[in-house]
């Protein structure tokens, strides 16, 4: 294997000091799929060196969430990262990332509170803190994040701006299965009938996108069109469907021609699935997402 695996922050710092030029970074929780690979491939193309991490961050899971059961496939992940041309993979233990007496965390206030934050109150505090730590450890020129976790992009972008962290954020579009289901490590939890039902999230996004293309601009109507598609699927239990400004995540209540973010969380069987898109739908590409999501 050409990829170098480092397990401790100290070892990573030593390796990082020897890298030069443009450094790309991709942070994952493992159980890699095509979504992760698209981030890795883009980062590989655009940089001299590529650092990735595999770390299931315990502080972003609430008690009772799936931390203990989260899929762990390290050997396979390392092989895929090797094949994707990753130079260094950081695979720390929770004990090395959170030393005894750890007390510091990053709270990105308002943008962490709605959408996912409403259902998972301390989630983004865990995410922002671990990403800040990973930025300090890996010191990339550009870090690549997936559109699938759009609120995460907004939270991290705000943190980077507010704390003057010297890193560029790039956003890569959501990679989907042939039936439109957004790839996710958690899709592995879906039973066969649930897996079929899970395509309803994409159908809901597309139904709203079609209405938008036909001139519908009223956010409450667009939202209802997406909801109706989800309600047709008996296994889908809607947590939220929302329309927000993609820069600030403020709710959008009036018709507008400015880009809007349609996002949803839907429980299907055990997992809670997320999906989102920008409207107009033509904006869901690397360039526009990077220009728009979380940029204030
Ligand atoms: P995770 O391992 O789920 O924490 O994801 C690591 C990174 O991959 C995050 O930036 C995610 O947004 C991104 N990601 C996850 N699923 C997808 C997908 N289907 N398409 C694009 N990026 C994704």
PDB file of C-alpha atoms and ligand atoms in Angstrom:
ATOM      1  CA  UNK A   1       0.000   0.000   0.000  1.00  0.00           C
ATOM      2  CA  UNK A   2       1.249   3.487  -0.873  1.00  0.00           C
ATOM      3  CA  UNK A   3      -0.949   5.214   1.668  1.00  0.00           C
ATOM      4  CA  UNK A   4       0.650   6.028   5.003  1.00  0.00           C
ATOM      5  CA  UNK A   5      -1.549   5.298   8.023  1.00  0.00           C
ATOM      6  CA  UNK A   6      -0.924   7.415  11.131  1.00  0.00           C
ATOM      7  CA  UNK A   7      -2.750   6.842  14.368  1.00  0.00           C
ATOM      8  CA  UNK A   8      -1.704   9.597  16.736  1.00  0.00           C
ATOM      9  CA  UNK A   9      -1.807  13.404  16.595  1.00  0.00           C
ATOM     10  CA  UNK A  10       1.964  13.516  17.223  1.00  0.00           C
ATOM     11  CA  UNK A  11       2.706  11.178  14.308  1.00  0.00           C
ATOM     12  CA  UNK A  12       0.382  13.197  12.068  1.00  0.00           C
ATOM     13  CA  UNK A  13       2.143  16.460  12.919  1.00  0.00           C
ATOM     14  CA  UNK A  14       5.510  14.903  12.037  1.00  0.00           C
ATOM     15  CA  UNK A  15       4.187  13.633   8.694  1.00  0.00           C
ATOM     16  CA  UNK A  16       2.380  16.912   7.927  1.00  0.00           C
ATOM     17  CA  UNK A  17       5.574  18.926   8.402  1.00  0.00           C
ATOM     18  CA  UNK A  18       7.151  17.031   5.492  1.00  0.00           C
ATOM     19  CA  UNK A  19       4.302  17.768   3.030  1.00  0.00           C
ATOM     20  CA  UNK A  20       4.559  20.801   0.746  1.00  0.00           C
ATOM     21  CA  UNK A  21       2.405  22.577  -1.836  1.00  0.00           C
ATOM     22  CA  UNK A  22      -1.395  22.531  -1.929  1.00  0.00           C
ATOM     23  CA  UNK A  23      -2.787  20.103   0.623  1.00  0.00           C
ATOM     24  CA  UNK A  24      -6.322  18.719   0.306  1.00  0.00           C
ATOM     25  CA  UNK A  25      -8.203  17.150   3.230  1.00  0.00           C
ATOM     26  CA  UNK A  26     -11.260  14.898   3.432  1.00  0.00           C
ATOM     27  CA  UNK A  27     -12.633  13.932   6.857  1.00  0.00           C
ATOM     28  CA  UNK A  28     -14.795  10.813   7.138  1.00  0.00           C
ATOM     29  CA  UNK A  29     -16.270   8.434   9.673  1.00  0.00           C
ATOM     30  CA  UNK A  30     -15.355   5.481   7.432  1.00  0.00           C
ATOM     31  CA  UNK A  31     -17.669   2.866   5.877  1.00  0.00           C
ATOM     32  CA  UNK A  32     -16.697   4.510   2.610  1.00  0.00           C
ATOM     33  CA  UNK A  33     -19.026   4.757  -0.381  1.00  0.00           C
ATOM     34  CA  UNK A  34     -19.028   6.595  -3.711  1.00  0.00           C
ATOM     35  CA  UNK A  35     -19.903   9.880  -1.969  1.00  0.00           C
ATOM     36  CA  UNK A  36     -16.656   9.775   0.003  1.00  0.00           C
ATOM     37  CA  UNK A  37     -14.752   8.667  -3.089  1.00  0.00           C
ATOM     38  CA  UNK A  38     -16.009  11.644  -5.070  1.00  0.00           C
ATOM     39  CA  UNK A  39     -14.637  13.983  -2.366  1.00  0.00           C
ATOM     40  CA  UNK A  40     -11.321  12.095  -2.385  1.00  0.00           C
ATOM     41  CA  UNK A  41     -11.080  12.111  -6.199  1.00  0.00           C
ATOM     42  CA  UNK A  42     -11.825  15.827  -6.447  1.00  0.00           C
ATOM     43  CA  UNK A  43      -9.338  16.628  -3.690  1.00  0.00           C
ATOM     44  CA  UNK A  44      -6.727  14.398  -5.339  1.00  0.00           C
ATOM     45  CA  UNK A  45      -7.092  16.225  -8.664  1.00  0.00           C
ATOM     46  CA  UNK A  46      -6.858  19.685  -7.159  1.00  0.00           C
ATOM     47  CA  UNK A  47      -3.921  19.292  -4.749  1.00  0.00           C
ATOM     48  CA  UNK A  48      -0.295  18.183  -4.464  1.00  0.00           C
ATOM     49  CA  UNK A  49      -0.959  16.007  -1.436  1.00  0.00           C
ATOM     50  CA  UNK A  50      -4.092  14.481   0.064  1.00  0.00           C
ATOM     51  CA  UNK A  51      -4.749  13.792   3.729  1.00  0.00           C
ATOM     52  CA  UNK A  52      -7.878  11.912   4.811  1.00  0.00           C
ATOM     53  CA  UNK A  53      -9.161  10.872   8.206  1.00  0.00           C
ATOM     54  CA  UNK A  54     -11.338   8.077   9.499  1.00  0.00           C
ATOM     55  CA  UNK A  55     -12.716   8.898  12.917  1.00  0.00           C
ATOM     56  CA  UNK A  56     -16.140   8.119  14.348  1.00  0.00           C
ATOM     57  CA  UNK A  57     -16.406  11.126  16.593  1.00  0.00           C
ATOM     58  CA  UNK A  58     -18.206  10.133  19.799  1.00  0.00           C
ATOM     59  CA  UNK A  59     -19.053  13.701  20.818  1.00  0.00           C
ATOM     60  CA  UNK A  60     -21.385  14.280  17.872  1.00  0.00           C
ATOM     61  CA  UNK A  61     -23.610  11.326  18.824  1.00  0.00           C
ATOM     62  CA  UNK A  62     -26.222  11.718  21.543  1.00  0.00           C
ATOM     63  CA  UNK A  63     -26.831   8.912  24.042  1.00  0.00           C
ATOM     64  CA  UNK A  64     -29.106   6.379  22.341  1.00  0.00           C
ATOM     65  CA  UNK A  65     -27.915   7.286  18.824  1.00  0.00           C
ATOM     66  CA  UNK A  66     -25.935   4.797  16.725  1.00  0.00           C
ATOM     67  CA  UNK A  67     -22.338   5.430  17.885  1.00  0.00           C
ATOM     68  CA  UNK A  68     -21.819   1.845  19.088  1.00  0.00           C
ATOM     69  CA  UNK A  69     -23.392   0.305  15.964  1.00  0.00           C
ATOM     70  CA  UNK A  70     -21.995   2.708  13.379  1.00  0.00           C
ATOM     71  CA  UNK A  71     -20.504   0.523  10.592  1.00  0.00           C
ATOM     72  CA  UNK A  72     -16.762  -0.037  11.041  1.00  0.00           C
ATOM     73  CA  UNK A  73     -14.918  -1.363   7.964  1.00  0.00           C
ATOM     74  CA  UNK A  74     -11.348  -0.114   8.467  1.00  0.00           C
ATOM     75  CA  UNK A  75      -9.441  -2.609   6.296  1.00  0.00           C
ATOM     76  CA  UNK A  76     -11.655  -2.018   3.288  1.00  0.00           C
ATOM     77  CA  UNK A  77     -11.639   1.754   3.844  1.00  0.00           C
ATOM     78  CA  UNK A  78      -7.838   1.848   3.884  1.00  0.00           C
ATOM     79  CA  UNK A  79      -7.713  -0.123   0.649  1.00  0.00           C
ATOM     80  CA  UNK A  80     -10.176   2.268  -1.020  1.00  0.00           C
ATOM     81  CA  UNK A  81      -8.233   5.283   0.212  1.00  0.00           C
ATOM     82  CA  UNK A  82      -5.027   3.761  -1.093  1.00  0.00           C
ATOM     83  CA  UNK A  83      -6.628   3.233  -4.499  1.00  0.00           C
ATOM     84  CA  UNK A  84      -7.985   6.813  -4.455  1.00  0.00           C
ATOM     85  CA  UNK A  85      -4.424   8.098  -4.139  1.00  0.00           C
ATOM     86  CA  UNK A  86      -4.618   9.328  -0.547  1.00  0.00           C
ATOM     87  CA  UNK A  87      -1.115  10.079   0.790  1.00  0.00           C
ATOM     88  CA  UNK A  88      -1.852  10.000   4.512  1.00  0.00           C
ATOM     89  CA  UNK A  89      -4.805   8.551   6.449  1.00  0.00           C
ATOM     90  CA  UNK A  90      -5.258   9.658  10.045  1.00  0.00           C
ATOM     91  CA  UNK A  91      -7.088   7.048  12.156  1.00  0.00           C
ATOM     92  CA  UNK A  92      -6.933   8.307  15.746  1.00  0.00           C
ATOM     93  CA  UNK A  93      -8.547   6.679  18.770  1.00  0.00           C
ATOM     94  CA  UNK A  94     -11.147   8.636  20.771  1.00  0.00           C
ATOM     95  CA  UNK A  95      -8.697   8.586  23.694  1.00  0.00           C
ATOM     96  CA  UNK A  96      -6.015  10.307  21.615  1.00  0.00           C
ATOM     97  CA  UNK A  97      -8.441  12.902  20.271  1.00  0.00           C
ATOM     98  CA  UNK A  98     -10.005  13.669  23.662  1.00  0.00           C
ATOM     99  CA  UNK A  99      -7.364  13.653  26.363  1.00  0.00           C
ATOM    100  CA  UNK A 100      -8.374  13.471  30.006  1.00  0.00           C
ATOM    101  CA  UNK A 101      -9.579  16.899  31.230  1.00  0.00           C
ATOM    102  CA  UNK A 102     -10.624  17.917  27.693  1.00  0.00           C
ATOM    103  CA  UNK A 103     -12.844  20.975  28.234  1.00  0.00           C
ATOM    104  CA  UNK A 104     -12.793  23.090  25.093  1.00  0.00           C
ATOM    105  CA  UNK A 105     -15.449  23.072  22.437  1.00  0.00           C
ATOM    106  CA  UNK A 106     -16.567  25.220  19.524  1.00  0.00           C
ATOM    107  CA  UNK A 107     -20.160  26.422  19.471  1.00  0.00           C
ATOM    108  CA  UNK A 108     -21.381  27.989  16.256  1.00  0.00           C
ATOM    109  CA  UNK A 109     -24.504  29.527  17.621  1.00  0.00           C
ATOM    110  CA  UNK A 110     -27.511  30.234  15.450  1.00  0.00           C
ATOM    111  CA  UNK A 111     -26.804  28.115  12.356  1.00  0.00           C
ATOM    112  CA  UNK A 112     -26.435  25.027  14.581  1.00  0.00           C
ATOM    113  CA  UNK A 113     -29.871  25.334  16.124  1.00  0.00           C
ATOM    114  CA  UNK A 114     -32.448  24.665  13.382  1.00  0.00           C
ATOM    115  CA  UNK A 115     -32.940  21.652  11.086  1.00  0.00           C
ATOM    116  CA  UNK A 116     -30.606  18.884  12.309  1.00  0.00           C
ATOM    117  CA  UNK A 117     -29.734  20.908  15.394  1.00  0.00           C
ATOM    118  CA  UNK A 118     -33.370  20.939  16.506  1.00  0.00           C
ATOM    119  CA  UNK A 119     -33.486  17.124  16.507  1.00  0.00           C
ATOM    120  CA  UNK A 120     -29.872  16.648  17.677  1.00  0.00           C
ATOM    121  CA  UNK A 121     -29.124  19.457  20.162  1.00  0.00           C
ATOM    122  CA  UNK A 122     -25.366  18.948  20.743  1.00  0.00           C
ATOM    123  CA  UNK A 123     -24.552  17.444  17.373  1.00  0.00           C
ATOM    124  CA  UNK A 124     -22.957  20.486  15.734  1.00  0.00           C
ATOM    125  CA  UNK A 125     -20.987  21.356  18.842  1.00  0.00           C
ATOM    126  CA  UNK A 126     -19.359  17.923  18.456  1.00  0.00           C
ATOM    127  CA  UNK A 127     -18.904  18.387  14.718  1.00  0.00           C
ATOM    128  CA  UNK A 128     -17.455  21.918  14.911  1.00  0.00           C
ATOM    129  CA  UNK A 129     -15.069  20.914  17.682  1.00  0.00           C
ATOM    130  CA  UNK A 130     -13.727  17.829  15.933  1.00  0.00           C
ATOM    131  CA  UNK A 131     -13.417  19.616  12.586  1.00  0.00           C
ATOM    132  CA  UNK A 132     -11.536  22.488  14.245  1.00  0.00           C
ATOM    133  CA  UNK A 133      -9.184  19.906  15.766  1.00  0.00           C
ATOM    134  CA  UNK A 134      -8.778  18.169  12.394  1.00  0.00           C
ATOM    135  CA  UNK A 135      -8.039  21.516  10.714  1.00  0.00           C
ATOM    136  CA  UNK A 136      -5.305  22.187  13.269  1.00  0.00           C
ATOM    137  CA  UNK A 137      -3.867  18.707  12.922  1.00  0.00           C
ATOM    138  CA  UNK A 138      -3.948  18.429   9.134  1.00  0.00           C
ATOM    139  CA  UNK A 139      -3.528  22.136   8.186  1.00  0.00           C
ATOM    140  CA  UNK A 140      -4.933  21.747   4.665  1.00  0.00           C
ATOM    141  CA  UNK A 141      -5.105  24.389   1.959  1.00  0.00           C
ATOM    142  CA  UNK A 142      -8.596  23.173   1.059  1.00  0.00           C
ATOM    143  CA  UNK A 143     -10.960  20.861   2.931  1.00  0.00           C
ATOM    144  CA  UNK A 144     -13.700  19.080   0.976  1.00  0.00           C
ATOM    145  CA  UNK A 145     -17.195  18.506   2.366  1.00  0.00           C
ATOM    146  CA  UNK A 146     -20.312  16.899   0.903  1.00  0.00           C
ATOM    147  CA  UNK A 147     -23.498  18.729   0.024  1.00  0.00           C
ATOM    148  CA  UNK A 148     -25.428  15.889   1.637  1.00  0.00           C
ATOM    149  CA  UNK A 149     -24.657  17.437   5.022  1.00  0.00           C
ATOM    150  CA  UNK A 150     -25.488  20.966   3.898  1.00  0.00           C
ATOM    151  CA  UNK A 151     -26.020  22.364   7.389  1.00  0.00           C
ATOM    152  CA  UNK A 152     -22.627  20.968   8.378  1.00  0.00           C
ATOM    153  CA  UNK A 153     -21.086  22.974   5.529  1.00  0.00           C
ATOM    154  CA  UNK A 154     -22.837  26.127   6.748  1.00  0.00           C
ATOM    155  CA  UNK A 155     -21.698  25.548  10.353  1.00  0.00           C
ATOM    156  CA  UNK A 156     -18.102  24.862   9.361  1.00  0.00           C
ATOM    157  CA  UNK A 157     -17.947  27.798   6.975  1.00  0.00           C
ATOM    158  CA  UNK A 158     -19.195  30.126   9.720  1.00  0.00           C
ATOM    159  CA  UNK A 159     -16.648  28.731  12.173  1.00  0.00           C
ATOM    160  CA  UNK A 160     -13.814  29.186   9.656  1.00  0.00           C
ATOM    161  CA  UNK A 161     -14.872  32.757   8.982  1.00  0.00           C
ATOM    162  CA  UNK A 162     -15.529  33.719  12.593  1.00  0.00           C
ATOM    163  CA  UNK A 163     -12.306  32.174  13.933  1.00  0.00           C
ATOM    164  CA  UNK A 164     -10.077  33.159  10.976  1.00  0.00           C
ATOM    165  CA  UNK A 165      -9.092  29.575  10.316  1.00  0.00           C
ATOM    166  CA  UNK A 166      -6.790  29.575   7.275  1.00  0.00           C
ATOM    167  CA  UNK A 167      -8.537  26.959   5.123  1.00  0.00           C
ATOM    168  CA  UNK A 168     -10.653  27.038   1.960  1.00  0.00           C
ATOM    169  CA  UNK A 169     -13.891  25.049   2.016  1.00  0.00           C
ATOM    170  CA  UNK A 170     -14.973  23.181  -1.120  1.00  0.00           C
ATOM    171  CA  UNK A 171     -18.402  21.576  -1.449  1.00  0.00           C
ATOM    172  CA  UNK A 172     -18.969  18.493  -3.618  1.00  0.00           C
ATOM    173  CA  UNK A 173     -22.452  17.533  -4.868  1.00  0.00           C
ATOM    174  CA  UNK A 174     -24.392  14.644  -3.354  1.00  0.00           C
ATOM    175  CA  UNK A 175     -23.627  11.304  -4.990  1.00  0.00           C
ATOM    176  CA  UNK A 176     -26.743   9.154  -5.450  1.00  0.00           C
ATOM    177  CA  UNK A 177     -27.726   5.556  -6.084  1.00  0.00           C
ATOM    178  CA  UNK A 178     -29.387   4.859  -9.463  1.00  0.00           C
ATOM    179  CA  UNK A 179     -32.864   5.400  -7.923  1.00  0.00           C
ATOM    180  CA  UNK A 180     -31.772   8.746  -6.476  1.00  0.00           C
ATOM    181  CA  UNK A 181     -31.160   7.734  -2.835  1.00  0.00           C
ATOM    182  CA  UNK A 182     -28.271   9.806  -1.478  1.00  0.00           C
ATOM    183  CA  UNK A 183     -25.385   7.530  -0.584  1.00  0.00           C
ATOM    184  CA  UNK A 184     -24.811   7.254   3.150  1.00  0.00           C
ATOM    185  CA  UNK A 185     -23.031   4.837   5.437  1.00  0.00           C
ATOM    186  CA  UNK A 186     -26.336   4.578   7.314  1.00  0.00           C
ATOM    187  CA  UNK A 187     -28.136   3.153   4.242  1.00  0.00           C
ATOM    188  CA  UNK A 188     -26.624  -0.169   5.337  1.00  0.00           C
ATOM    189  CA  UNK A 189     -29.232  -0.229   8.147  1.00  0.00           C
ATOM    190  CA  UNK A 190     -32.160  -0.261   5.672  1.00  0.00           C
ATOM    191  CA  UNK A 191     -34.113  -3.515   5.239  1.00  0.00           C
ATOM    192  CA  UNK A 192     -35.101  -4.337   1.605  1.00  0.00           C
ATOM    193  CA  UNK A 193     -38.591  -2.768   1.720  1.00  0.00           C
ATOM    194  CA  UNK A 194     -37.188   0.264   3.554  1.00  0.00           C
ATOM    195  CA  UNK A 195     -34.425   0.605   0.982  1.00  0.00           C
ATOM    196  CA  UNK A 196     -37.107   0.870  -1.708  1.00  0.00           C
ATOM    197  CA  UNK A 197     -39.085   3.393   0.330  1.00  0.00           C
ATOM    198  CA  UNK A 198     -35.924   5.481   0.831  1.00  0.00           C
ATOM    199  CA  UNK A 199     -36.022   6.642  -2.798  1.00  0.00           C
ATOM    200  CA  UNK A 200     -39.017   8.793  -1.796  1.00  0.00           C
ATOM    201  CA  UNK A 201     -36.665  11.520  -0.473  1.00  0.00           C
ATOM    202  CA  UNK A 202     -35.194  12.082  -3.919  1.00  0.00           C
ATOM    203  CA  UNK A 203     -38.646  11.928  -5.509  1.00  0.00           C
ATOM    204  CA  UNK A 204     -39.762  14.642  -3.079  1.00  0.00           C
ATOM    205  CA  UNK A 205     -36.796  16.877  -3.962  1.00  0.00           C
ATOM    206  CA  UNK A 206     -37.420  16.350  -7.665  1.00  0.00           C
ATOM    207  CA  UNK A 207     -41.155  17.050  -7.380  1.00  0.00           C
ATOM    208  CA  UNK A 208     -40.387  20.413  -5.767  1.00  0.00           C
ATOM    209  CA  UNK A 209     -37.612  21.069  -8.303  1.00  0.00           C
ATOM    210  CA  UNK A 210     -40.032  20.394 -11.188  1.00  0.00           C
ATOM    211  CA  UNK A 211     -42.591  22.782  -9.735  1.00  0.00           C
ATOM    212  CA  UNK A 212     -39.806  25.378  -9.316  1.00  0.00           C
ATOM    213  CA  UNK A 213     -38.831  24.915 -12.978  1.00  0.00           C
ATOM    214  CA  UNK A 214     -42.457  25.518 -13.909  1.00  0.00           C
ATOM    215  CA  UNK A 215     -42.376  28.851 -12.127  1.00  0.00           C
ATOM    216  CA  UNK A 216     -43.568  28.017  -8.585  1.00  0.00           C
ATOM    217  CA  UNK A 217     -41.744  30.281  -6.110  1.00  0.00           C
ATOM    218  CA  UNK A 218     -43.971  30.153  -3.026  1.00  0.00           C
ATOM    219  CA  UNK A 219     -41.882  28.361  -0.368  1.00  0.00           C
ATOM    220  CA  UNK A 220     -44.932  26.968   1.420  1.00  0.00           C
ATOM    221  CA  UNK A 221     -46.225  25.453  -1.838  1.00  0.00           C
ATOM    222  CA  UNK A 222     -42.805  24.003  -2.766  1.00  0.00           C
ATOM    223  CA  UNK A 223     -42.520  22.543   0.709  1.00  0.00           C
ATOM    224  CA  UNK A 224     -46.004  21.031   0.522  1.00  0.00           C
ATOM    225  CA  UNK A 225     -45.242  19.445  -2.863  1.00  0.00           C
ATOM    226  CA  UNK A 226     -42.193  17.721  -1.328  1.00  0.00           C
ATOM    227  CA  UNK A 227     -44.209  16.649   1.742  1.00  0.00           C
ATOM    228  CA  UNK A 228     -46.996  15.180  -0.391  1.00  0.00           C
ATOM    229  CA  UNK A 229     -44.498  12.974  -2.194  1.00  0.00           C
ATOM    230  CA  UNK A 230     -43.185  11.737   1.184  1.00  0.00           C
ATOM    231  CA  UNK A 231     -46.683  11.176   2.592  1.00  0.00           C
ATOM    232  CA  UNK A 232     -47.376   8.809  -0.335  1.00  0.00           C
ATOM    233  CA  UNK A 233     -44.722   6.481   1.110  1.00  0.00           C
ATOM    234  CA  UNK A 234     -46.172   4.643   4.145  1.00  0.00           C
ATOM    235  CA  UNK A 235     -42.744   3.746   5.615  1.00  0.00           C
ATOM    236  CA  UNK A 236     -41.535   7.365   5.565  1.00  0.00           C
ATOM    237  CA  UNK A 237     -41.910   9.285   8.827  1.00  0.00           C
ATOM    238  CA  UNK A 238     -41.141  12.930   8.168  1.00  0.00           C
ATOM    239  CA  UNK A 239     -39.033  14.721  10.796  1.00  0.00           C
ATOM    240  CA  UNK A 240     -38.801  17.994   8.862  1.00  0.00           C
ATOM    241  CA  UNK A 241     -39.032  19.436   5.384  1.00  0.00           C
ATOM    242  CA  UNK A 242     -37.758  23.008   5.299  1.00  0.00           C
ATOM    243  CA  UNK A 243     -36.818  25.817   2.971  1.00  0.00           C
ATOM    244  CA  UNK A 244     -33.984  28.058   4.073  1.00  0.00           C
ATOM    245  CA  UNK A 245     -31.619  30.677   2.775  1.00  0.00           C
ATOM    246  CA  UNK A 246     -28.513  28.712   1.754  1.00  0.00           C
ATOM    247  CA  UNK A 247     -26.189  31.410   3.101  1.00  0.00           C
ATOM    248  CA  UNK A 248     -27.663  31.927   6.552  1.00  0.00           C
ATOM    249  CA  UNK A 249     -30.158  29.060   7.022  1.00  0.00           C
ATOM    250  CA  UNK A 250     -32.807  31.618   7.925  1.00  0.00           C
ATOM    251  CA  UNK A 251     -36.276  30.324   7.045  1.00  0.00           C
ATOM    252  CA  UNK A 252     -37.638  31.538   3.699  1.00  0.00           C
ATOM    253  CA  UNK A 253     -41.291  32.543   3.926  1.00  0.00           C
ATOM    254  CA  UNK A 254     -41.835  34.785   0.891  1.00  0.00           C
ATOM    255  CA  UNK A 255     -41.543  33.872  -2.796  1.00  0.00           C
ATOM    256  CA  UNK A 256     -38.069  34.710  -4.122  1.00  0.00           C
ATOM    257  CA  UNK A 257     -35.926  34.249  -7.207  1.00  0.00           C
ATOM    258  CA  UNK A 258     -32.786  33.988  -5.046  1.00  0.00           C
ATOM    259  CA  UNK A 259     -31.432  30.432  -4.605  1.00  0.00           C
ATOM    260  CA  UNK A 260     -33.111  28.508  -1.779  1.00  0.00           C
ATOM    261  CA  UNK A 261     -32.162  25.341   0.089  1.00  0.00           C
ATOM    262  CA  UNK A 262     -34.789  22.597   0.353  1.00  0.00           C
ATOM    263  CA  UNK A 263     -33.801  20.066   3.003  1.00  0.00           C
ATOM    264  CA  UNK A 264     -35.416  17.158   4.776  1.00  0.00           C
ATOM    265  CA  UNK A 265     -34.907  14.501   7.427  1.00  0.00           C
ATOM    266  CA  UNK A 266     -37.062  11.401   7.185  1.00  0.00           C
ATOM    267  CA  UNK A 267     -37.068   8.303   9.340  1.00  0.00           C
ATOM    268  CA  UNK A 268     -37.397   5.069   7.379  1.00  0.00           C
ATOM    269  CA  UNK A 269     -37.133   2.033   9.617  1.00  0.00           C
ATOM    270  CA  UNK A 270     -34.231   2.555  12.022  1.00  0.00           C
ATOM    271  CA  UNK A 271     -32.213   5.208  10.209  1.00  0.00           C
ATOM    272  CA  UNK A 272     -33.010   8.883   9.879  1.00  0.00           C
ATOM    273  CA  UNK A 273     -32.138   9.852   6.321  1.00  0.00           C
ATOM    274  CA  UNK A 274     -31.120  13.337   5.182  1.00  0.00           C
ATOM    275  CA  UNK A 275     -31.314  14.932   1.793  1.00  0.00           C
ATOM    276  CA  UNK A 276     -31.363  18.403   0.291  1.00  0.00           C
ATOM    277  CA  UNK A 277     -31.002  20.370  -2.896  1.00  0.00           C
ATOM    278  CA  UNK A 278     -30.588  23.933  -3.994  1.00  0.00           C
ATOM    279  CA  UNK A 279     -33.377  25.393  -6.109  1.00  0.00           C
ATOM    280  CA  UNK A 280     -33.081  26.038  -8.973  1.00  0.00           C
ATOM    281  CA  UNK A 281     -31.858  22.473  -9.345  1.00  0.00           C
ATOM    282  CA  UNK A 282     -29.201  23.506 -11.892  1.00  0.00           C
ATOM    283  CA  UNK A 283     -27.148  24.944  -8.984  1.00  0.00           C
ATOM    284  CA  UNK A 284     -26.348  21.521  -7.488  1.00  0.00           C
ATOM    285  CA  UNK A 285     -22.802  21.297  -8.796  1.00  0.00           C
ATOM    286  CA  UNK A 286     -19.338  21.754  -7.318  1.00  0.00           C
ATOM    287  CA  UNK A 287     -18.886  25.386  -8.424  1.00  0.00           C
ATOM    288  CA  UNK A 288     -22.261  26.784  -7.408  1.00  0.00           C
ATOM    289  CA  UNK A 289     -22.476  24.842  -4.144  1.00  0.00           C
ATOM    290  CA  UNK A 290     -19.042  26.092  -3.131  1.00  0.00           C
ATOM    291  CA  UNK A 291     -20.012  29.650  -4.087  1.00  0.00           C
ATOM    292  CA  UNK A 292     -23.352  29.612  -2.271  1.00  0.00           C
ATOM    293  CA  UNK A 293     -23.650  27.249   0.738  1.00  0.00           C
ATOM    294  CA  UNK A 294     -22.822  29.043   3.961  1.00  0.00           C
ATOM    295  CA  UNK A 295     -21.175  32.032   2.256  1.00  0.00           C
ATOM    296  CA  UNK A 296     -22.151  35.224   4.096  1.00  0.00           C
TER     297      UNK A 296
HETATM  298  P1  LIG B   1     -19.310  10.913   6.901  1.00  0.00           P
HETATM  299  O1  LIG B   1     -18.323   9.796   6.788  1.00  0.00           O
HETATM  300  O2  LIG B   1     -20.727  10.473   6.733  1.00  0.00           O
HETATM  301  O3  LIG B   1     -19.072  11.786   8.097  1.00  0.00           O
HETATM  302  O4  LIG B   1     -19.049  11.840   5.639  1.00  0.00           O
HETATM  303  C1  LIG B   1     -17.782  12.365   5.356  1.00  0.00           C
HETATM  304  C2  LIG B   1     -17.904  13.412   4.262  1.00  0.00           C
HETATM  305  O5  LIG B   1     -18.472  12.813   3.100  1.00  0.00           O
HETATM  306  C3  LIG B   1     -18.826  14.567   4.668  1.00  0.00           C
HETATM  307  O6  LIG B   1     -18.282  15.785   4.158  1.00  0.00           O
HETATM  308  C4  LIG B   1     -20.112  14.206   3.969  1.00  0.00           C
HETATM  309  O7  LIG B   1     -20.928  15.310   3.678  1.00  0.00           O
HETATM  310  C5  LIG B   1     -19.598  13.570   2.697  1.00  0.00           C
HETATM  311  N1  LIG B   1     -20.626  12.704   2.104  1.00  0.00           N
HETATM  312  C6  LIG B   1     -21.350  11.744   2.726  1.00  0.00           C
HETATM  313  N2  LIG B   1     -22.251  11.185   1.876  1.00  0.00           N
HETATM  314  C7  LIG B   1     -22.085  11.829   0.690  1.00  0.00           C
HETATM  315  C8  LIG B   1     -22.724  11.713  -0.589  1.00  0.00           C
HETATM  316  N3  LIG B   1     -23.698  10.838  -0.811  1.00  0.00           N
HETATM  317  N4  LIG B   1     -22.298  12.528  -1.579  1.00  0.00           N
HETATM  318  C9  LIG B   1     -21.303  13.430  -1.357  1.00  0.00           C
HETATM  319  N5  LIG B   1     -20.670  13.573  -0.179  1.00  0.00           N
HETATM  320  C10 LIG B   1     -21.049  12.793   0.831  1.00  0.00           C
END
